[in-house]
Coordinates of C-alpha atoms in Angstrom, one line a residue:
Chain G
M1 CA -22.8 28.5 -12.0
L2 CA -23.9 31.0 -14.6
Q3 CA -25.9 29.3 -17.0
Y4 CA -24.7 29.9 -20.5
N5 CA -22.8 32.8 -19.2
A6 CA -25.8 35.0 -18.8
I7 CA -25.7 38.1 -16.5
V8 CA -28.8 39.8 -15.7
D9 CA -29.1 43.1 -14.1
G10 CA -30.7 42.7 -10.8
Q11 CA -31.0 39.1 -10.7
L12 CA -30.1 37.0 -7.6
T13 CA -29.3 33.5 -8.5
I14 CA -29.1 31.0 -5.4
G15 CA -27.9 27.6 -6.0
T16 CA -26.9 24.5 -4.2
S17 CA -24.8 21.6 -5.5
Y18 CA -23.9 18.4 -4.0
E19 CA -20.9 16.4 -5.1
Y20 CA -20.0 12.7 -4.1
E21 CA -16.8 10.9 -4.9
F22 CA -15.8 7.6 -3.7
L23 CA -12.0 7.0 -4.1
T24 CA -11.2 3.4 -3.8
D25 CA -9.1 2.3 -6.8
P26 CA -5.3 3.0 -6.7
I27 CA -3.5 3.5 -9.8
Y28 CA 0.2 4.2 -10.5
G29 CA 0.4 6.4 -13.4
T30 CA -2.2 5.1 -15.4
R31 CA -2.0 1.4 -14.2
S32 CA -4.2 -0.3 -11.6
I33 CA -2.2 -1.5 -8.7
P34 CA -3.2 -3.4 -5.5
N35 CA -4.9 -1.5 -2.8
V36 CA -2.5 -2.8 0.1
N37 CA -4.3 -1.1 2.9
R38 CA -7.7 -1.4 1.6
E39 CA -7.9 2.3 1.6
R40 CA -10.8 4.4 0.5
T41 CA -11.9 7.9 0.8
N42 CA -15.5 9.4 0.7
N43 CA -15.4 13.0 -0.6
T44 CA -18.7 15.0 -0.3
A45 CA -19.1 18.7 -1.0
T46 CA -22.6 20.4 -0.1
S47 CA -22.1 23.9 -1.7
F48 CA -24.2 27.0 -1.7
F49 CA -23.7 29.8 -4.0
V50 CA -25.0 33.2 -4.5
N51 CA -24.8 35.3 -7.9
Y52 CA -26.0 38.8 -8.2
G53 CA -26.2 40.9 -11.4
L54 CA -24.8 44.4 -10.6
S55 CA -25.6 45.4 -14.0
D56 CA -25.9 43.5 -17.4
K57 CA -22.0 43.2 -17.6
F58 CA -21.2 42.6 -14.0
S59 CA -22.0 40.1 -11.4
L60 CA -20.7 39.0 -8.1
T61 CA -20.6 35.3 -6.9
L62 CA -20.0 33.8 -3.6
F63 CA -19.3 30.1 -3.3
V64 CA -19.6 28.4 0.2
P65 CA -18.8 24.7 0.3
Y66 CA -19.5 22.3 3.2
R67 CA -17.0 19.4 2.9
S68 CA -16.9 16.0 4.4
V69 CA -13.9 13.8 4.0
T70 CA -13.7 10.5 5.5
N71 CA -10.8 8.0 5.0
E72 CA -10.7 4.6 6.0
K73 CA -7.9 2.0 5.7
V74 CA -6.6 -1.1 7.5
L75 CA -3.2 -0.6 9.0
F76 CA -0.5 -3.1 9.0
R77 CA 1.6 -4.0 12.1
G78 CA 3.8 -1.1 13.1
Q79 CA 2.4 1.5 10.4
N80 CA 1.1 3.9 13.2
D81 CA 2.7 4.2 16.6
D82 CA -0.6 4.9 18.2
Q83 CA -2.1 1.6 16.7
Y84 CA 1.0 -0.7 16.7
D85 CA -1.0 -3.9 15.9
G86 CA -2.6 -2.3 13.0
G87 CA -6.4 -2.7 12.1
K88 CA -9.0 -0.2 11.0
Y89 CA -8.0 3.4 11.0
I90 CA -10.3 6.3 10.2
R91 CA -9.7 9.7 9.6
H92 CA -12.5 12.4 9.2
A93 CA -12.9 16.0 8.7
S94 CA -15.9 18.2 8.0
G95 CA -17.0 21.6 8.1
V96 CA -17.1 24.8 5.9
G97 CA -14.3 24.6 3.3
D98 CA -12.4 27.4 1.5
M99 CA -15.1 29.9 0.3
A100 CA -14.5 31.8 -3.0
F101 CA -15.6 35.2 -4.2
M102 CA -15.6 35.9 -8.1
L103 CA -16.4 39.0 -10.0
N104 CA -17.6 38.2 -13.6
Y105 CA -17.7 40.5 -16.5
A106 CA -19.5 39.7 -19.6
L107 CA -17.8 41.2 -22.7
P108 CA -19.9 43.3 -25.1
R109 CA -21.7 40.9 -27.3
F110 CA -21.6 41.2 -31.1
S111 CA -24.1 39.3 -33.2
K112 CA -23.1 35.9 -34.2
L113 CA -20.2 36.0 -31.7
P114 CA -20.0 33.9 -28.6
T115 CA -21.0 35.2 -25.2
I116 CA -17.6 35.7 -23.5
L117 CA -17.3 35.9 -19.7
L118 CA -14.3 36.8 -17.7
S119 CA -14.2 36.0 -14.0
A120 CA -11.6 36.6 -11.4
G121 CA -11.8 36.2 -7.6
V122 CA -10.1 34.7 -4.7
K123 CA -10.4 31.4 -2.8
L124 CA -10.1 32.2 0.9
A125 CA -8.3 30.1 3.4
N126 CA -11.1 29.8 6.1
G127 CA -11.5 26.0 5.8
S128 CA -10.0 24.3 8.8
I129 CA -6.5 22.5 8.4
D130 CA -6.3 21.3 11.7
A131 CA -8.4 18.0 11.9
T132 CA -6.9 15.3 14.0
D133 CA -7.3 11.6 14.2
K134 CA -8.8 9.9 17.2
Y135 CA -5.3 9.9 18.7
G136 CA -5.1 13.8 18.6
K137 CA -2.6 13.9 15.8
R138 CA -3.2 16.2 13.0
F139 CA -3.5 14.1 9.6
S140 CA -2.5 14.7 6.0
D141 CA -3.2 18.0 4.4
N142 CA -4.7 16.2 1.5
L143 CA -7.5 15.1 3.9
Q144 CA -8.2 18.5 5.3
I145 CA -11.0 20.4 4.2
G146 CA -9.2 23.7 3.9
S147 CA -6.0 24.6 2.0
G148 CA -4.8 27.3 4.4
S149 CA -3.8 29.7 1.6
V150 CA -5.6 32.7 -0.1
D151 CA -5.3 32.0 -3.8
P152 CA -6.3 33.8 -6.9
I153 CA -8.9 32.4 -9.3
V154 CA -9.3 33.1 -13.1
A155 CA -11.8 31.9 -15.4
L156 CA -12.7 32.5 -19.2
S157 CA -15.8 31.1 -20.6
L158 CA -17.6 31.3 -23.8
S159 CA -20.8 30.0 -25.1
Q160 CA -22.6 30.0 -28.4
A161 CA -25.8 28.8 -29.6
Y162 CA -26.1 26.8 -32.7
H163 CA -29.4 25.5 -33.9
N164 CA -31.0 24.0 -30.9
M165 CA -27.9 23.5 -28.9
I166 CA -25.7 25.6 -26.8
F167 CA -21.8 24.8 -27.0
S168 CA -19.5 26.2 -24.3
A169 CA -15.9 26.1 -23.3
E170 CA -14.2 27.1 -20.1
A171 CA -10.9 27.5 -18.7
F172 CA -10.5 27.8 -15.1
T173 CA -7.4 28.0 -13.0
R174 CA -6.4 28.4 -9.3
I175 CA -2.8 29.4 -8.5
T176 CA -1.4 28.5 -5.0
M177 CA 0.4 31.5 -3.6
R178 CA 1.8 30.2 -0.5
E179 CA 2.4 27.5 2.0
N180 CA 0.0 27.1 4.8
I181 CA 1.1 27.5 8.5
Y182 CA 2.3 23.7 8.4
G183 CA 4.5 24.4 5.4
Y184 CA 2.3 22.6 3.0
K185 CA 1.6 24.1 -0.4
Y186 CA -1.1 22.8 -2.8
G187 CA -0.2 22.3 -6.4
N188 CA -1.8 24.7 -9.0
E189 CA -5.0 23.6 -10.9
L190 CA -6.0 24.1 -14.4
H191 CA -9.4 23.1 -15.5
G192 CA -10.8 23.0 -19.1
I193 CA -14.4 22.1 -20.0
L194 CA -16.1 21.5 -23.4
A195 CA -19.8 21.2 -23.2
A196 CA -22.7 20.8 -25.5
D197 CA -26.3 21.2 -24.0
Y198 CA -30.0 21.0 -25.3
P199 CA -31.8 24.0 -23.5
G200 CA -35.1 22.4 -23.6
A201 CA -38.3 24.2 -22.1
L202 CA -39.0 21.5 -19.4
F203 CA -36.0 19.2 -19.6
Y204 CA -32.4 20.1 -20.5
G205 CA -29.3 18.2 -20.5
G206 CA -25.9 17.5 -22.4
L207 CA -22.5 16.3 -22.4
R208 CA -19.5 17.8 -20.7
L209 CA -15.8 16.9 -21.1
S210 CA -13.8 17.9 -18.2
Y211 CA -9.9 18.3 -18.2
L212 CA -7.9 18.8 -14.9
L213 CA -4.3 19.3 -14.5
A214 CA -3.0 19.5 -10.9
T215 CA 0.8 19.8 -10.2
R216 CA 2.4 18.4 -7.3
D217 CA 2.0 19.6 -3.7
H218 CA 5.1 20.6 -1.7
Y219 CA 5.5 20.1 2.1
E220 CA 7.9 21.5 4.6
Y221 CA 8.4 24.7 2.6
G222 CA 9.5 23.1 -0.6
K223 CA 9.8 19.3 -0.5
I224 CA 8.2 17.6 -3.2
T225 CA 5.0 15.6 -2.2
R226 CA 4.8 12.1 -3.7
E227 CA 1.5 10.8 -4.8
R228 CA -0.2 14.2 -5.5
G229 CA -1.1 15.9 -8.7
G230 CA -1.8 14.4 -12.2
T231 CA -4.0 14.9 -15.3
W232 CA -7.8 13.6 -15.3
L233 CA -10.3 13.6 -18.0
Y234 CA -13.9 13.2 -17.3
L235 CA -17.0 12.8 -19.5
A236 CA -20.1 13.9 -17.8
P237 CA -23.6 13.4 -19.1
R238 CA -26.1 15.8 -17.6
L239 CA -29.9 15.8 -17.2
G240 CA -31.9 18.7 -15.9
I241 CA -35.6 19.7 -15.3
K242 CA -37.2 23.2 -15.0
V243 CA -39.3 22.5 -11.8
W244 CA -40.7 26.0 -12.2
D245 CA -39.5 28.8 -14.5
S246 CA -37.3 30.1 -11.8
L247 CA -36.0 26.7 -10.4
D248 CA -33.8 24.2 -12.0
F249 CA -32.8 21.0 -11.0
D250 CA -30.1 18.8 -12.6
I251 CA -27.8 15.7 -12.0
S252 CA -24.7 15.0 -13.6
L253 CA -22.4 11.9 -13.6
P254 CA -18.8 12.5 -14.5
F255 CA -17.0 9.3 -15.2
A256 CA -13.3 9.0 -15.6
V257 CA -12.2 8.4 -19.1
Y258 CA -8.4 9.0 -18.5
Q259 CA -6.3 9.2 -15.3
N260 CA -2.7 9.9 -15.2
V261 CA -1.4 10.5 -11.7
N262 CA 2.0 11.1 -10.0
E263 CA 3.0 8.0 -8.4
S264 CA 0.2 5.9 -6.7
Q265 CA -3.0 7.7 -5.9
L266 CA -6.7 6.4 -5.1
T267 CA -9.1 7.3 -7.8
S268 CA -12.7 7.0 -8.3
S269 CA -14.4 5.9 -11.6
Y270 CA -17.3 8.1 -11.2
Q271 CA -18.6 11.1 -9.4
I272 CA -22.2 12.2 -8.6
Q273 CA -23.3 15.9 -9.0
I274 CA -26.8 17.2 -8.0
N275 CA -27.3 21.1 -8.5
T276 CA -30.5 23.2 -7.9
T277 CA -30.4 26.8 -9.1
Y278 CA -33.2 29.4 -8.2
H279 CA -33.3 32.6 -10.1
L280 CA -35.1 35.6 -8.4
A281 CA -35.5 39.3 -9.9
L282 CA -34.8 41.8 -7.4
Chain Q
M1 CA -14.8 34.3 -36.2
K2 CA -16.5 32.0 -33.9
R3 CA -14.2 29.2 -35.1
Y4 CA -11.2 31.3 -34.3
I5 CA -12.4 32.3 -30.9
L6 CA -12.8 28.6 -30.2
Y7 CA -9.4 27.9 -31.5
M8 CA -8.0 30.5 -29.4
M9 CA -9.6 28.9 -26.3
F10 CA -7.9 25.6 -27.0
A11 CA -4.7 27.3 -27.7
L12 CA -5.1 29.1 -24.4
V13 CA -5.6 25.8 -22.3
A14 CA -2.9 24.1 -24.3
G15 CA -0.5 26.8 -23.8
V16 CA -1.3 27.8 -20.3
S17 CA -1.0 23.9 -19.5
H18 CA 2.7 24.1 -20.7
C19 CA 3.6 27.1 -18.8
D20 CA 5.8 26.8 -15.7
L21 CA 2.9 27.2 -13.3
Y22 CA 1.5 23.8 -14.6
V23 CA 4.7 21.8 -14.9
N24 CA 6.2 19.9 -12.2
S25 CA 9.7 21.2 -11.9
D26 CA 11.4 18.3 -10.1
E27 CA 10.2 14.5 -9.8
P28 CA 10.7 12.4 -6.9
R29 CA 12.9 9.1 -7.0
D30 CA 10.7 5.7 -7.2
Y31 CA 12.3 3.5 -4.8
Y32 CA 10.0 0.5 -5.4
E33 CA 7.6 -0.8 -8.0
F34 CA 3.9 -1.8 -7.7
P35 CA 3.6 -5.4 -9.3
D36 CA 0.3 -7.1 -9.3
F37 CA 0.6 -9.4 -6.3
D38 CA 0.7 -13.1 -7.2
I39 CA -1.2 -14.7 -4.2
L40 CA -2.3 -18.2 -3.6
T41 CA -5.2 -17.8 -1.1
L42 CA -4.8 -20.4 1.8
G43 CA -6.1 -18.7 5.0
K44 CA -3.8 -20.9 7.0
N45 CA -1.8 -20.5 10.1
I46 CA 1.6 -21.3 8.3
S47 CA 4.3 -22.0 10.9
D48 CA 7.2 -22.9 8.5
M49 CA 8.1 -23.0 4.8
I50 CA 10.7 -25.1 3.1
M51 CA 11.5 -25.4 -0.8
D52 CA 12.1 -28.8 -2.2
P53 CA 15.6 -29.1 -3.3
Q54 CA 14.9 -30.9 -6.6
Q55 CA 11.1 -30.6 -7.6
P56 CA 9.1 -27.5 -8.1
Y57 CA 7.3 -27.7 -4.7
L58 CA 7.1 -25.7 -1.9
Y59 CA 6.0 -27.1 1.5
L60 CA 4.1 -25.2 4.1
T61 CA 3.2 -26.5 7.6
D62 CA -0.5 -25.7 8.4
Y63 CA -0.2 -25.5 12.1
G64 CA -3.9 -25.2 12.8
N65 CA -5.0 -28.0 10.5
N66 CA -2.3 -30.6 11.5
A67 CA -1.0 -30.8 7.8
V68 CA 1.7 -30.2 5.5
L69 CA 0.6 -28.5 2.3
R70 CA 2.5 -29.3 -0.9
V71 CA 2.3 -26.2 -3.2
D72 CA 3.1 -26.7 -6.9
I73 CA 5.2 -23.6 -7.9
D74 CA 5.5 -24.5 -11.6
G75 CA 3.5 -21.8 -13.4
E76 CA 0.5 -20.7 -11.4
M77 CA 0.7 -21.8 -7.8
K78 CA -1.5 -24.2 -6.6
V79 CA -1.9 -26.7 -3.4
D80 CA -1.0 -29.9 -5.0
R81 CA -1.4 -32.3 -2.0
T82 CA -2.4 -32.1 1.7
L83 CA -1.2 -34.4 4.2
I84 CA -2.4 -34.6 7.6
L85 CA 0.5 -35.5 9.9
G86 CA -0.4 -35.0 13.5
S87 CA -0.8 -32.3 16.1
H88 CA 0.5 -28.9 15.2
P89 CA 3.3 -29.2 12.8
I90 CA 5.9 -26.5 13.8
A91 CA 9.2 -27.0 11.9
M92 CA 10.6 -28.8 8.7
D93 CA 13.9 -30.1 7.7
V94 CA 15.0 -32.0 4.5
T95 CA 17.4 -34.8 4.9
P96 CA 20.9 -34.3 3.2
D97 CA 20.1 -37.1 0.7
Q98 CA 17.1 -34.9 -0.3
R99 CA 14.8 -37.9 -0.1
S100 CA 12.8 -37.1 3.0
L101 CA 10.9 -34.2 4.6
I102 CA 10.9 -34.4 8.3
V103 CA 8.2 -32.4 10.3
G104 CA 8.4 -31.6 13.8
L105 CA 5.1 -32.0 15.7
Y106 CA 4.6 -29.5 18.6
G107 CA 1.5 -31.0 19.8
E108 CA 2.2 -34.6 20.1
S109 CA 6.1 -35.0 20.8
S110 CA 6.9 -36.7 17.5
L111 CA 8.6 -36.2 14.2
A112 CA 6.9 -37.2 11.0
I113 CA 9.0 -38.4 8.2
V114 CA 7.5 -37.7 4.8
D115 CA 8.8 -39.6 1.7
L116 CA 9.2 -36.7 -0.9
A117 CA 9.0 -39.0 -4.0
N118 CA 5.5 -39.7 -3.3
F119 CA 4.7 -37.4 -0.5
T120 CA 3.3 -40.0 2.0
I121 CA 4.1 -40.4 5.6
A122 CA 7.0 -43.1 5.5
D123 CA 7.2 -43.2 9.5
K124 CA 6.7 -41.4 12.7
V125 CA 9.3 -41.2 15.3
P126 CA 8.2 -40.4 19.0
V127 CA 10.5 -38.1 21.2
S128 CA 10.3 -37.6 24.9
L129 CA 10.3 -34.0 24.6
V130 CA 7.2 -31.8 25.2
G131 CA 6.7 -28.8 23.0
I132 CA 9.1 -29.4 20.2
N133 CA 10.0 -26.0 18.8
D134 CA 12.9 -26.9 16.3
F135 CA 14.9 -29.8 15.0
V136 CA 17.9 -30.3 12.6
C137 CA 19.1 -33.2 10.4
A138 CA 22.8 -33.4 10.9
S139 CA 22.9 -36.5 8.6
N140 CA 20.5 -38.9 7.1
S141 CA 20.4 -40.9 10.2
R142 CA 21.0 -38.4 13.0
L143 CA 18.5 -35.5 14.3
F144 CA 18.9 -33.0 17.1
V145 CA 15.6 -32.1 18.5
S146 CA 14.9 -29.0 20.6
A147 CA 12.0 -28.3 23.0
H148 CA 11.0 -25.0 24.9
T149 CA 10.4 -26.9 28.1
E150 CA 13.9 -28.6 28.1
P151 CA 17.3 -27.0 28.6
N152 CA 19.3 -29.2 26.3
V153 CA 18.4 -31.0 23.1
V154 CA 18.1 -34.7 22.3
S155 CA 19.6 -36.5 19.4
L156 CA 17.7 -39.3 17.3
T157 CA 19.4 -42.0 15.4
L158 CA 17.2 -43.4 12.6
P159 CA 15.9 -45.7 11.6
E160 CA 16.7 -47.5 15.1
K161 CA 14.6 -44.6 16.7
V162 CA 17.3 -44.4 19.5
E163 CA 17.1 -41.1 21.8
Q164 CA 19.8 -39.9 23.7
D165 CA 20.4 -36.6 25.8
E166 CA 23.0 -34.2 24.6
I167 CA 24.9 -31.4 26.0
I168 CA 23.6 -29.0 23.2
R169 CA 21.4 -26.3 24.5
S170 CA 17.8 -25.9 23.4
G171 CA 17.1 -23.2 20.8
E172 CA 16.7 -22.8 17.0
L173 CA 19.1 -25.4 15.4
L174 CA 21.2 -25.4 12.2
A175 CA 23.7 -27.9 11.0
S176 CA 26.6 -27.3 8.5
P177 CA 26.3 -29.3 5.2
D178 CA 28.7 -31.7 6.3
G179 CA 26.7 -32.3 9.5
N180 CA 30.1 -31.7 11.7
K181 CA 28.8 -28.5 13.1
I182 CA 25.6 -27.6 14.9
F183 CA 24.6 -24.0 15.6
V184 CA 22.1 -23.2 18.2
A185 CA 20.4 -19.8 18.8
S186 CA 19.0 -19.7 22.3
T187 CA 17.2 -17.0 24.0
N188 CA 20.4 -15.2 25.1
I189 CA 23.4 -16.4 23.0
L190 CA 24.6 -18.1 19.8
Q191 CA 26.5 -21.1 20.3
K192 CA 28.5 -23.6 18.0
Y193 CA 29.1 -27.4 18.7
D194 CA 31.5 -29.8 17.0
L195 CA 30.5 -33.3 16.1
S196 CA 33.3 -34.4 14.1
S197 CA 35.3 -36.3 16.8
G198 CA 32.4 -38.3 17.8
F199 CA 31.9 -36.5 20.7
I200 CA 29.8 -33.2 21.2
T201 CA 32.2 -30.3 22.2
Q202 CA 31.3 -26.7 22.5
E203 CA 33.5 -24.9 20.0
A204 CA 32.5 -21.2 19.9
W205 CA 29.8 -18.7 21.3
S206 CA 28.7 -15.4 20.4
A207 CA 28.7 -12.3 22.6
P208 CA 25.6 -12.5 24.7
F209 CA 22.4 -10.7 23.3
G210 CA 21.7 -8.8 26.5
F211 CA 18.1 -9.5 26.6
Q212 CA 15.7 -12.5 26.6
A213 CA 15.2 -13.0 22.8
K214 CA 12.6 -14.5 20.7
I215 CA 14.3 -16.1 17.7
N216 CA 12.1 -15.5 14.7
D217 CA 14.5 -17.1 12.0
F218 CA 17.9 -18.6 11.8
V219 CA 19.5 -19.4 8.4
Y220 CA 22.6 -21.0 7.3
G221 CA 24.2 -18.9 4.6
P222 CA 24.7 -20.9 1.3
N223 CA 28.4 -20.2 0.9
G224 CA 29.0 -21.4 4.6
E225 CA 30.5 -18.3 5.8
H226 CA 27.7 -16.9 7.9
V227 CA 24.5 -17.6 9.8
F228 CA 21.9 -15.2 9.8
L229 CA 19.8 -14.5 12.9
C230 CA 16.4 -12.7 13.3
L231 CA 15.8 -11.8 17.1
A232 CA 13.1 -10.1 18.8
D233 CA 12.7 -8.5 22.2
Q234 CA 9.3 -9.1 23.3
D235 CA 9.6 -6.8 26.3
D236 CA 10.8 -3.9 24.1
R237 CA 9.8 -3.9 20.5
T238 CA 12.1 -0.9 19.6
N239 CA 15.3 -2.9 20.9
V240 CA 16.0 -4.8 17.8
R241 CA 15.9 -3.2 14.6
D242 CA 18.2 -5.1 12.6
V243 CA 19.1 -8.9 11.4
L244 CA 22.5 -10.1 12.4
A245 CA 25.1 -12.2 10.6
F246 CA 27.8 -14.3 12.5
S247 CA 30.8 -15.9 11.1
T248 CA 30.4 -19.7 11.1
T249 CA 34.0 -20.0 12.2
D250 CA 34.1 -18.1 15.4
L251 CA 30.5 -16.6 15.7
T252 CA 31.8 -13.0 15.6
L253 CA 29.4 -10.5 14.3
T254 CA 30.2 -10.2 10.6
G255 CA 26.9 -8.0 9.4
N256 CA 24.1 -5.8 10.8
F257 CA 21.2 -5.5 8.3
E258 CA 19.1 -2.5 9.6
I259 CA 15.4 -2.7 8.7
K260 CA 14.0 -0.6 11.4
S261 CA 12.1 -3.3 13.3
A262 CA 12.9 -7.0 14.3
G263 CA 13.5 -9.4 11.5
M264 CA 10.8 -11.9 10.7
G265 CA 12.6 -14.0 8.4
V266 CA 15.8 -14.1 6.0
A267 CA 16.5 -15.7 2.7
V268 CA 19.9 -15.7 0.9
S269 CA 20.4 -16.1 -2.8
K270 CA 22.4 -19.1 -3.7
D271 CA 25.7 -17.1 -4.4
G272 CA 25.3 -15.6 -1.0
K273 CA 25.5 -12.0 -2.6
R274 CA 21.9 -11.1 -1.9
V275 CA 20.2 -11.0 1.5
F276 CA 16.4 -10.6 1.7
V277 CA 15.0 -9.6 5.0
A278 CA 11.3 -9.7 6.1
P279 CA 10.5 -7.1 8.6
T280 CA 8.2 -7.1 11.5
E281 CA 6.8 -3.6 10.9
A282 CA 5.4 -1.9 7.8
D283 CA 6.4 1.7 6.8
A284 CA 4.0 4.3 5.8
A285 CA 3.7 2.9 2.4
G286 CA 3.4 -0.7 3.3
V287 CA 5.3 -3.9 4.1
F288 CA 8.5 -4.4 2.2
I289 CA 10.9 -7.3 2.0
V290 CA 14.3 -5.4 1.9
E291 CA 17.2 -6.6 -0.2
F292 CA 20.6 -6.1 1.0
D293 CA 24.0 -6.5 -0.7
A294 CA 25.7 -9.0 1.4
E295 CA 29.1 -7.3 0.9
T296 CA 28.2 -3.8 1.6
K297 CA 25.4 -4.6 4.2
L298 CA 23.4 -1.6 2.5
E299 CA 19.9 -1.7 1.2
K300 CA 19.7 -2.2 -2.4
D301 CA 16.0 -2.9 -3.5
Y302 CA 12.6 -3.1 -1.9
Y303 CA 9.7 -5.5 -2.5
L304 CA 6.1 -4.7 -1.8
V305 CA 4.0 -7.5 -0.2
A306 CA 0.3 -7.8 0.5
G307 CA 0.4 -7.7 4.2
N308 CA 2.0 -8.6 7.7
L309 CA 4.8 -11.3 7.4
K310 CA 5.4 -14.3 9.5
A311 CA 8.5 -15.7 11.2
K312 CA 10.5 -18.2 9.3
C313 CA 8.2 -17.8 6.3
I314 CA 10.5 -16.5 3.5
V315 CA 12.1 -18.6 1.2
I316 CA 13.7 -18.3 -2.2
D317 CA 13.4 -20.8 -5.0
Q318 CA 16.2 -23.0 -6.4
N319 CA 17.0 -20.4 -9.4
D320 CA 17.0 -17.3 -7.3
Q321 CA 14.1 -16.0 -9.5
Y322 CA 11.3 -15.8 -6.9
L323 CA 10.9 -15.2 -3.3
Y324 CA 7.9 -17.0 -1.5
V325 CA 6.4 -15.4 1.8
A326 CA 3.4 -15.9 3.9
V327 CA 1.5 -12.9 4.0
N328 CA -1.6 -11.9 6.4
T329 CA -3.5 -9.4 4.1
P330 CA -5.4 -6.7 6.4
G331 CA -9.1 -6.6 6.8
D332 CA -9.6 -10.3 7.7
N333 CA -8.5 -10.0 11.5
D334 CA -10.5 -7.3 13.0
S335 CA -13.4 -9.4 14.3
F336 CA -14.1 -12.2 16.7
E337 CA -14.7 -14.9 14.2
P338 CA -12.8 -18.0 14.8
Y339 CA -9.3 -18.7 13.0
N340 CA -9.4 -15.2 11.5
N341 CA -6.3 -13.8 13.2
N342 CA -3.8 -16.1 11.5
S343 CA -5.0 -16.3 8.1
F344 CA -1.9 -16.2 6.0
D345 CA -1.6 -16.8 2.2
L346 CA 1.1 -17.5 -0.1
Q347 CA 2.8 -14.5 -2.2
R348 CA 5.2 -15.0 -4.9
I349 CA 7.6 -12.3 -5.6
I350 CA 9.6 -11.9 -8.9
L351 CA 13.2 -10.7 -7.8
H352 CA 14.8 -7.9 -9.8

């Protein structure tokens, strides 16, 4: 969100991002398996974020996602009491997801040392966790747009210019503090990112390697959830353009290079991310 | 210095990822595997399946296309031959001498006799019954034929083609290997008849089922001690949630294999120790063939299949290595296109 960890006093940064993911390939661990129910999930998140530089050291960020989750599958006979003979079954949830507030602090910069940014904040529990199917039954937590838990977020990032490139690294974690009202507790997440970017005057871009470790979820206040959590590694080429001096537009295509999931899970071989960022001096 | 900071960053991610916050403290047990499905796409309305006793062939009745398919199961499965027989083949049996496959035709009141050596129609035997549902070969020359529309079965003597009314009730039929006993699963009771004296006498009967049952499958256990019965209650699908085993001696109940829905079919290993049950309903994760220990009657293993299963359509191969089931995969039966609602394929399952 903060390009190359820059905090500028009095600068307001407004951005939007669109992320799309189509999960349709089931794997067991790392091995591809048959998709018995022809299941697939469309995940989209259109997010709005605002960052304001309180000083040249501190900034505040607000992140508001609008999520849409659609899961489709073909049921077998008897798999759902409300639809005994089976057939197509769709679950859909959409709305404002869990928002996040972050306070960012740029460490004092010494020459030739990387820019270091520390961030801490909270992910709120405002997203709905009550979406129901067409029979009025609440469906799985992993298809809801909210988590139902207020959780801390901590991030550390650093970046360093080297010749005409900027190299950056980031670690980001979300620790789930408690179960939601239905007794479901998401696993913790740890993200790691390594990136190399070319900051051109008109066009910019680069390559990003993203690592995600997610632990298992739990349901009914402590029972282990099957088919949740795992390890993912994505490689994402990114290309951007400075539409104006203050307006950036970029597109990124993360594609999975390694996926190791707990039991069987639907996966996606690629994602699409489109971002716009507008900088405004107040 | 820069390098050290980067190293620290790596160490931080690597170290943190191994701390308790990011390690799963416990792992759930895996009850089943996800093998790649071995499926022969057929798209047929299969009404019965039977394994050739000697050759690596599986025979399927293609009800909608009036044919019997011969599937070569040696290596990759493939339809080896297709034989057009007559209207709506419904049931099959192999003669005790293992030379002929006999096919009951629901749509034209006759039985077709197929020579297994060259897979050609050797003869066709007319029967007076309308709506044949099952038959059994008590010997190479004597068959009993049942129809839904008649209260009792008829017997056929071959090759004379002499038909005779019998006192045996209609239903799904089995014969003991020596041909001296006939077992009938009718809509409300199981009965056993003795043929050894030359006259047919009723020898035993089970307790009544207590409801009008649909017989999904009726199988003679390989060790001769039990018959296995898959019942369904069409008025209350929650009524039957198991497959029953009965003693072949006195038809007392000897086993109850719970599968949470009516059994579609059952297959038993050659030594009689493993019982494989095809359920009517899927569970949350899919449709599973459930293996039971014949002695303890407890679930022992689970085999994921590709779709909904079909009555009578589960068989085990001669070496107890593979199960073959007819599966209707989802996604091909949710429209008004013709013939799309009974589109079954053949799945081969490797036994553990």
